[in-house]
Tab-separated table of C-alpha atoms in Angstrom:
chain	number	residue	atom	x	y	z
A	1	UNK	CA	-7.099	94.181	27.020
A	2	UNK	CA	-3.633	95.848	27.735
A	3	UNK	CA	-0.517	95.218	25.915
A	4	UNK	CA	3.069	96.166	26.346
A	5	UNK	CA	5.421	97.081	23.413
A	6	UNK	CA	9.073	96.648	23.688
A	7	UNK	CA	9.409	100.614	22.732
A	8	UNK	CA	7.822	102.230	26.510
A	9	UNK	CA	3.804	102.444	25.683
A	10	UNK	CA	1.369	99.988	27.040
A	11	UNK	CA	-1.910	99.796	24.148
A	12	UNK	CA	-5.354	99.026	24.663
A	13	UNK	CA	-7.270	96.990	22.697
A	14	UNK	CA	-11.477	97.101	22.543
A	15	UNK	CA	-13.686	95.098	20.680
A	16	UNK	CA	-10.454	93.822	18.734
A	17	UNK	CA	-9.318	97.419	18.080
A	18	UNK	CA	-5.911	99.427	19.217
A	19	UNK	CA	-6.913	102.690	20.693
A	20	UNK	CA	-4.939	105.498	19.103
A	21	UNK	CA	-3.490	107.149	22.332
A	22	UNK	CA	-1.567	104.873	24.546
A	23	UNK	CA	-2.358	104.100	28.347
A	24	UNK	CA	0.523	104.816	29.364
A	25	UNK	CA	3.646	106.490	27.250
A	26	UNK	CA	7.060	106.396	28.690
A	27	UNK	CA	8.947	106.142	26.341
A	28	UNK	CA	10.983	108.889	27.096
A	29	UNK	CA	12.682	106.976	29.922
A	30	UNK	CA	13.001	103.309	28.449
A	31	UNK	CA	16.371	102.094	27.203
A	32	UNK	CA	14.986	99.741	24.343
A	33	UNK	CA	16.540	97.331	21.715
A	34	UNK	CA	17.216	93.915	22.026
A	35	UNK	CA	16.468	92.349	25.010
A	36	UNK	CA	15.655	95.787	26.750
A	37	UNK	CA	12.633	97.771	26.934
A	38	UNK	CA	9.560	98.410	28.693
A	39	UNK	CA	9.190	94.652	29.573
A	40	UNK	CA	5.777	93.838	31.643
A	41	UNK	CA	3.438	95.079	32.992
A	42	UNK	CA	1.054	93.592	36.560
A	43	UNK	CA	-2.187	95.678	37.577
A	44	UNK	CA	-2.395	95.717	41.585
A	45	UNK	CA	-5.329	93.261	42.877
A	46	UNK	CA	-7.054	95.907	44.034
A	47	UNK	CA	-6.698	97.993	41.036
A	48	UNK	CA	-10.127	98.593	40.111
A	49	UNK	CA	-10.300	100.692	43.260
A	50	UNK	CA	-6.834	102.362	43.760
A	51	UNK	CA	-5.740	103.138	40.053
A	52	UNK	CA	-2.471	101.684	40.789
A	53	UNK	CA	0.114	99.009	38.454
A	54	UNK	CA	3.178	98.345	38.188
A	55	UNK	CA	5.877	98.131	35.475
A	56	UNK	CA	9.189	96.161	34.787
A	57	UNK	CA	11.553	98.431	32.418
A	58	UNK	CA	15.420	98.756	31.516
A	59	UNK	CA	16.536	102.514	31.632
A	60	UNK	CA	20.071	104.486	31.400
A	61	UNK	CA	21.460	107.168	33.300
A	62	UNK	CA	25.417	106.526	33.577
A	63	UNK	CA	24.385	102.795	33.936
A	64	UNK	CA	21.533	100.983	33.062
A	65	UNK	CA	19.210	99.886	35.509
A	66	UNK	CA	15.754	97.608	35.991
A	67	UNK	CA	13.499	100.124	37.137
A	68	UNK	CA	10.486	98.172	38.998
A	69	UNK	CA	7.948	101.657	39.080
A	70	UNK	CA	4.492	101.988	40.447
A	71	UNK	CA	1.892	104.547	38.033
A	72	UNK	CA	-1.370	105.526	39.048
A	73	UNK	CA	-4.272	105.954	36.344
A	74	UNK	CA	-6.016	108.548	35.469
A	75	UNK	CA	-9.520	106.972	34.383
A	76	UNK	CA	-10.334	104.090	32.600
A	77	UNK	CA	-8.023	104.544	29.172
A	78	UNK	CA	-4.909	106.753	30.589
A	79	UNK	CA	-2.532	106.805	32.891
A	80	UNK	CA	-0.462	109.589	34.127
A	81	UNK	CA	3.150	109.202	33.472
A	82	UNK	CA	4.462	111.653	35.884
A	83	UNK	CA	2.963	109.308	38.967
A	84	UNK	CA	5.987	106.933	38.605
A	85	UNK	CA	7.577	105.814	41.768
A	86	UNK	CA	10.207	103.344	41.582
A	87	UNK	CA	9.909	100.604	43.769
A	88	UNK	CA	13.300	98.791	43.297
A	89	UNK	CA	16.221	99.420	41.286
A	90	UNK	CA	18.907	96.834	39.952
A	91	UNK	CA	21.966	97.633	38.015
A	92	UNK	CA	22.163	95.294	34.862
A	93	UNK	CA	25.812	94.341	34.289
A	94	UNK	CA	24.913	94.194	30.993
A	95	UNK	CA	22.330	94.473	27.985
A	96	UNK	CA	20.364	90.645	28.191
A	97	UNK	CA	18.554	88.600	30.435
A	98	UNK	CA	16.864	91.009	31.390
A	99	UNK	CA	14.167	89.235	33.034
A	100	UNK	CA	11.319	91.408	33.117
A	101	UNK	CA	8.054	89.392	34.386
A	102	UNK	CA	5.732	90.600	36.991
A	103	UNK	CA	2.724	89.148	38.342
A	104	UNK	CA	0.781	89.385	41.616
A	105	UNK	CA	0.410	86.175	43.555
A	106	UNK	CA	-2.460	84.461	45.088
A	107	UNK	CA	-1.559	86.313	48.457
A	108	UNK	CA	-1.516	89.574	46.972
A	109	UNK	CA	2.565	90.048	47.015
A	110	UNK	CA	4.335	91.402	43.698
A	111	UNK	CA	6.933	88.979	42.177
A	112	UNK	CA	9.601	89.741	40.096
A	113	UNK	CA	11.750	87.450	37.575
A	114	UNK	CA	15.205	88.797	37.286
A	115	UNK	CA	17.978	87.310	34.707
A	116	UNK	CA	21.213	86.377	35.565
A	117	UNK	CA	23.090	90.128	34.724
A	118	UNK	CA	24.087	88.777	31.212
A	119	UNK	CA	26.317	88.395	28.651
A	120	UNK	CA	27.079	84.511	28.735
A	121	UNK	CA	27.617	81.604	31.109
A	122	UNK	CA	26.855	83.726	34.149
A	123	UNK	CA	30.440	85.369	34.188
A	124	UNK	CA	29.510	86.913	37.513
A	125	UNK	CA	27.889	83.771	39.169
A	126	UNK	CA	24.719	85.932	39.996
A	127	UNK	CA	22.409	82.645	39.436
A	128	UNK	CA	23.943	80.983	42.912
A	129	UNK	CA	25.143	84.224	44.784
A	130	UNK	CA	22.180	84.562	47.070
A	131	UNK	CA	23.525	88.009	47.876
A	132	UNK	CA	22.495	89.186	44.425
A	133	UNK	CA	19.041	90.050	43.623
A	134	UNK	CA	20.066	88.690	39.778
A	135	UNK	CA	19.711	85.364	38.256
A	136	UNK	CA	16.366	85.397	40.765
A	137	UNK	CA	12.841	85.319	41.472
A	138	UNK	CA	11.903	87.953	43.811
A	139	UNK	CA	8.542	88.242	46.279
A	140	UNK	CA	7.992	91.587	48.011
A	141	UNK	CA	4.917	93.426	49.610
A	142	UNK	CA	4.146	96.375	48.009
A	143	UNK	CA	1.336	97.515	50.318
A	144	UNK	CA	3.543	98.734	53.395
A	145	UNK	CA	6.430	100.626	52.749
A	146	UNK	CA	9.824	100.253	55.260
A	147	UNK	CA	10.945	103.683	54.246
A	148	UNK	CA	13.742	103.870	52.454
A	149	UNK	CA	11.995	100.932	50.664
A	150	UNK	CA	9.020	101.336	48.673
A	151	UNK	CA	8.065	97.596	49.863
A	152	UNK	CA	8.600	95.025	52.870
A	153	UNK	CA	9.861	91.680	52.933
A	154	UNK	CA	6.875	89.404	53.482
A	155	UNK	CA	7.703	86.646	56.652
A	156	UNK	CA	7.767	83.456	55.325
A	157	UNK	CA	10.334	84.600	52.861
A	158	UNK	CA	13.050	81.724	53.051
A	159	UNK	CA	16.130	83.594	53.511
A	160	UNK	CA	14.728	86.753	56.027
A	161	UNK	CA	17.871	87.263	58.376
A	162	UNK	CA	20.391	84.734	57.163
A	163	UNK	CA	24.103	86.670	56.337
A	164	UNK	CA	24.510	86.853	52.803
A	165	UNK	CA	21.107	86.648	51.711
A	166	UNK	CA	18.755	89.114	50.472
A	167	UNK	CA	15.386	88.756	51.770
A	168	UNK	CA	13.688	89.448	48.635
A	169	UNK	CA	14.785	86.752	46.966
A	170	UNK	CA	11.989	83.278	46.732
A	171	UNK	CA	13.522	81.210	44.841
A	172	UNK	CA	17.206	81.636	42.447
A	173	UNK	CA	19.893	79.201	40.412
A	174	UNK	CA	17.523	81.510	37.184
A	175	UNK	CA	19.291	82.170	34.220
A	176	UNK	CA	16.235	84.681	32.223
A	177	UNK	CA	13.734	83.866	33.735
A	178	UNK	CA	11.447	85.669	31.013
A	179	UNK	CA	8.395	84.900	31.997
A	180	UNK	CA	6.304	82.439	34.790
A	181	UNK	CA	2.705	82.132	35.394
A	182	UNK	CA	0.243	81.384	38.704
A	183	UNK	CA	-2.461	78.095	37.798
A	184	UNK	CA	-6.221	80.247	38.864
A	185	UNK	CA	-6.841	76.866	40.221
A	186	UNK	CA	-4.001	75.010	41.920
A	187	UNK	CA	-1.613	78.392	42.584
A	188	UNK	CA	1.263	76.427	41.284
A	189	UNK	CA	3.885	78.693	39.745
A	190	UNK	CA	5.287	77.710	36.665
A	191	UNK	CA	8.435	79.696	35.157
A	192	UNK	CA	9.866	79.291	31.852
A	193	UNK	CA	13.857	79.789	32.120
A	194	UNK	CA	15.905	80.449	28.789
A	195	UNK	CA	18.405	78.166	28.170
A	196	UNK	CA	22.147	78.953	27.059
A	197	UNK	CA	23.177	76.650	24.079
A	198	UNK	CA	21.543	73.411	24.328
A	199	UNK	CA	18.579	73.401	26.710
A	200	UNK	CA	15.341	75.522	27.569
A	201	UNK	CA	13.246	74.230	31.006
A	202	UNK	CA	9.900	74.796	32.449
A	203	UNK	CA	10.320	74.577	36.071
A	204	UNK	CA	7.190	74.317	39.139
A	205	UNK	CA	8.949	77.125	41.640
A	206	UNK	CA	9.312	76.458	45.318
A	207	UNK	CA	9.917	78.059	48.288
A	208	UNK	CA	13.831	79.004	48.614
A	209	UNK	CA	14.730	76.256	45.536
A	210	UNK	CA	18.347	76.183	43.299
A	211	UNK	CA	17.109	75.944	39.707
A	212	UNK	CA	20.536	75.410	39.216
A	213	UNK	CA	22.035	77.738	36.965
A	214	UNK	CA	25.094	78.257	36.329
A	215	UNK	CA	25.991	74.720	37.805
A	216	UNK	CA	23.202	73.097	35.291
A	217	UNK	CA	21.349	74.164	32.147
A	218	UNK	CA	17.965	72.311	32.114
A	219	UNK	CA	18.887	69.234	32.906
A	220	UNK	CA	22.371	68.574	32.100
A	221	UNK	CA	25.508	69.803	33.328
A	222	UNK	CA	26.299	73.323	32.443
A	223	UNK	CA	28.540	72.567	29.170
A	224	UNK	CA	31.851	74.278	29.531
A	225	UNK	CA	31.138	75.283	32.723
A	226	UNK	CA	30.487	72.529	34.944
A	227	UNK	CA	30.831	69.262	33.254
A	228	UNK	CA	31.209	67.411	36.390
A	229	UNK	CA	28.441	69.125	38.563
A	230	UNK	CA	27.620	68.248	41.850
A	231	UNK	CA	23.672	67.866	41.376
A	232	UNK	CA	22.937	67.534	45.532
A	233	UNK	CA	19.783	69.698	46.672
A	234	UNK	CA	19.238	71.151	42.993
A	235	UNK	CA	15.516	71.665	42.116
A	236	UNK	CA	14.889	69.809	38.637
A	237	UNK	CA	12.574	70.958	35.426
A	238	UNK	CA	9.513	69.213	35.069
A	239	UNK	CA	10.092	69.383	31.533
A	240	UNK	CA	12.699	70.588	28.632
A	241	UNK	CA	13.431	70.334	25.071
A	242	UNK	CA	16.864	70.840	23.453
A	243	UNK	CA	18.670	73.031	20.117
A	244	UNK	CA	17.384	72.981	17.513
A	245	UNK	CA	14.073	71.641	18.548
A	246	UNK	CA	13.786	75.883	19.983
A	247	UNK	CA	16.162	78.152	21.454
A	248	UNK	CA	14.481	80.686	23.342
A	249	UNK	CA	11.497	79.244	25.833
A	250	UNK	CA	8.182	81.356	26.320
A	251	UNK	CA	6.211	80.591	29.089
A	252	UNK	CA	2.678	80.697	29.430
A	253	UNK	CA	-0.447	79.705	31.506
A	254	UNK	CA	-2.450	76.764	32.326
A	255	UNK	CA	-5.510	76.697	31.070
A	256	UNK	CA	-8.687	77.248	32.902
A	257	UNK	CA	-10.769	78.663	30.303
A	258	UNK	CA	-14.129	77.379	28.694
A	259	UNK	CA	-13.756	77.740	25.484
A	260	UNK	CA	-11.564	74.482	24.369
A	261	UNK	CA	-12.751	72.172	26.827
A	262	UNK	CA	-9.691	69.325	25.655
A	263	UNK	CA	-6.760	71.922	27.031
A	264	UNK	CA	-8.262	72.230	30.466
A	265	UNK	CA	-5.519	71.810	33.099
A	266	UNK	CA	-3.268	72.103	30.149
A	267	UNK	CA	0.031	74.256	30.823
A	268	UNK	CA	0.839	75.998	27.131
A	269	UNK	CA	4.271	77.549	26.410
A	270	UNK	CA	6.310	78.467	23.244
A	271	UNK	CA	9.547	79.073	21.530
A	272	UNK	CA	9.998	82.618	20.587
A	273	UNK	CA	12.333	81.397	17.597
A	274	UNK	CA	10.800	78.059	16.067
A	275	UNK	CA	6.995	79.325	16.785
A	276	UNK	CA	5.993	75.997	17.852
A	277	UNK	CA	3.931	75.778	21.129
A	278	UNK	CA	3.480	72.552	23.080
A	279	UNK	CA	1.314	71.701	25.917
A	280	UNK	CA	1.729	69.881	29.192
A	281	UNK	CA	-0.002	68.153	32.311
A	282	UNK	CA	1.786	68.408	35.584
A	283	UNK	CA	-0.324	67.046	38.343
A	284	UNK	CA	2.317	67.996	41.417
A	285	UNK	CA	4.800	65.534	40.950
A	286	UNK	CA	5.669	64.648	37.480
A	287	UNK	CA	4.299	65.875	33.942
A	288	UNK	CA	1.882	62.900	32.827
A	289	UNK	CA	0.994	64.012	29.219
A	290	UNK	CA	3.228	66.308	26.808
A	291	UNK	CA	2.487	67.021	22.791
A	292	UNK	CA	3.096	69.995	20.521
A	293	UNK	CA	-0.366	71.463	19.452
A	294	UNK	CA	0.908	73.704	16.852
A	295	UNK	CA	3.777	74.875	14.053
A	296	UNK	CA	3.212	79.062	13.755
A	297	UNK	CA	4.942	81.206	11.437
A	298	UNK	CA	4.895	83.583	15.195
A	299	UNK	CA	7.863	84.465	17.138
A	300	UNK	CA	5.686	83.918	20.512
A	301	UNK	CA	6.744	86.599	23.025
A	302	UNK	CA	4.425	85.951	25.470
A	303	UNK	CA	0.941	85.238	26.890
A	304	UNK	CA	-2.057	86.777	28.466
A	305	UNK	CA	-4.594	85.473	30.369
A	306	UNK	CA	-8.025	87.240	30.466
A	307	UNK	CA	-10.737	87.213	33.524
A	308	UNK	CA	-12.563	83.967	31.920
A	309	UNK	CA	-8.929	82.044	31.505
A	310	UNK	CA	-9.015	82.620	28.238
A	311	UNK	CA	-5.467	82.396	26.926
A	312	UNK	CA	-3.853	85.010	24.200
A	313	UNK	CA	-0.534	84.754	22.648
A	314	UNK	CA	1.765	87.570	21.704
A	315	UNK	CA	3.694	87.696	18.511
A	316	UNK	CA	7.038	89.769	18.798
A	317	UNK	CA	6.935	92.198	15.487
């Protein structure tokens, strides 16, 4: 099992055990605090074969970036920090929302959940500037390279050659998208998207959708904002919950494991501040079932999901 930490290493644990030298240490180039850091981390399908994964982190140099870097291992417990390639580079605005997620899709191309830029209320209106690769999710191919890229655009991307558009760009209207999961069995992609002051949302993601930020938060106008919104061709959550019941969504995975046979087909997500985690059943065009399964003392960070499905939560220390 791998696991990131916030600081720039990325652990392995064995036989419930955290080896003493890191997989991979670069911590020498990761801007950390807060909401920055060495945020995810997504191993290339073929990785068992071509050493290669990738990494989402927040660096400075006069700025401070989103470094999306390639690093090659070196055999089965390191990696070599000095393989790094970046792979696409985004100037944050400022020092939250972050985004941070990766995670390979079921046709093999890398996405990328991007926040809006920061600060608050979307100040820049990255979430509905499709000209911005913020406030996004992103889908690129990071097997062929279209040099000076270190990726392609793959073809049925919704917005290839339309003015004022980047190509990368699958689906936007995202305010932190923090983190969003692929079912193993249906493919649906479910993103968690943390709210401003009132709502968090769990959205299914679609081809070229608005998720609506800044015009909505979850599913209510955008207080303050846009208390009038015009709601036409607006993709709505499946699901949300409001402050105080949480304030900071975590998404997770559905599960397809074996070992609780009563959460099968069960999509299970968190709020990093309450610690409560809830479960849902979405069957592809409303939610059908919904119930909190537990109260932790944990501020959830995140979720893993091993080869057998099995499903491991992350407590932020």
């Amino acid at each position: 099992m791998f696991v990131v930490e916030q600081a720039g290493t990325i652990r392995i644990v064995e036989n419930g055990k955290v080896l003493p030298q890191p997989f991979l240490d670069i911590r020498d180039r990761v801007e950390r605090g807060g909401e920055k850091g060495l945020l995810s981390v997504a191993f290339h399908p073929r990785y068992r074969e071509n050493g290669l994964f990738y990494v989402d982190y927040t660096t400075r140099t006069n700025r401070l970036y989103t470094h999306v870097s390639r690093f090659r291992r070196t055999d089965e417990h390191r990696a070599d920090p000095k393989s790094e390639t970046v792979v696409l580079k985004i100037h944050q605005p400022y020092s939250n929302h972050n985004g941070g997620q990766l995670a390979f899709g079921p046709e093999g191309y890398l996405y990328i959940g991007m926040g809006d830029g920061g600060s608050a209320n979307d100040p820049h209106g990255h979430g509905q500037n499709r000209n911005s690769l913020l406030g996004k999710l992103l889908r690129i191919d990071i097997n062929r390279e279209a040099l000076p890229l270190r990726y392609t655009i793959p073809e049925d991307n919704p917005f290839i050659g339309k003015f004022g558009h980047r190509p990368e760009v699958w689906a936007y209207g995202l305010r932190n998208p923090w983190r969003f999961s692929f079912d193993a069995l249906t493919k649906r992609l479910y993103l968690a998207d943390v709210g401003q002051d009132d709502v968090e949302e769990i959205d299914v993601i679609e081809r070229g959708g608005n998720y609506g930020w800044r015009v909505m938060e979850g599913d209510i106008c955008a207080p303050g904002v846009n208390p009038d919104c015009d709601r036409t061709g607006l993709k709505p959550p499946i699901q949300v919950y409001r402050h105080p019941e949480g304030f900071s969504v975590t998404g997770g995975f559905v599960y397809r494991g074996n070992s609780i046979p009563g959460l099968c087909g069960v999509y299970l997500y968190a709020d990093y501040v309450t610690g409560r985690l809830w479960g849902l059943r979405y069957d592809g065009s409303k939610v059908r079932a919904s119930r909190e399964i537990a109260k932790t003392p944990y501020r959830i960070s995140s979720f893993g999901e091993d080869r057998n499905h099995e499903i491991y939560i992350a407590d932020h220390a």
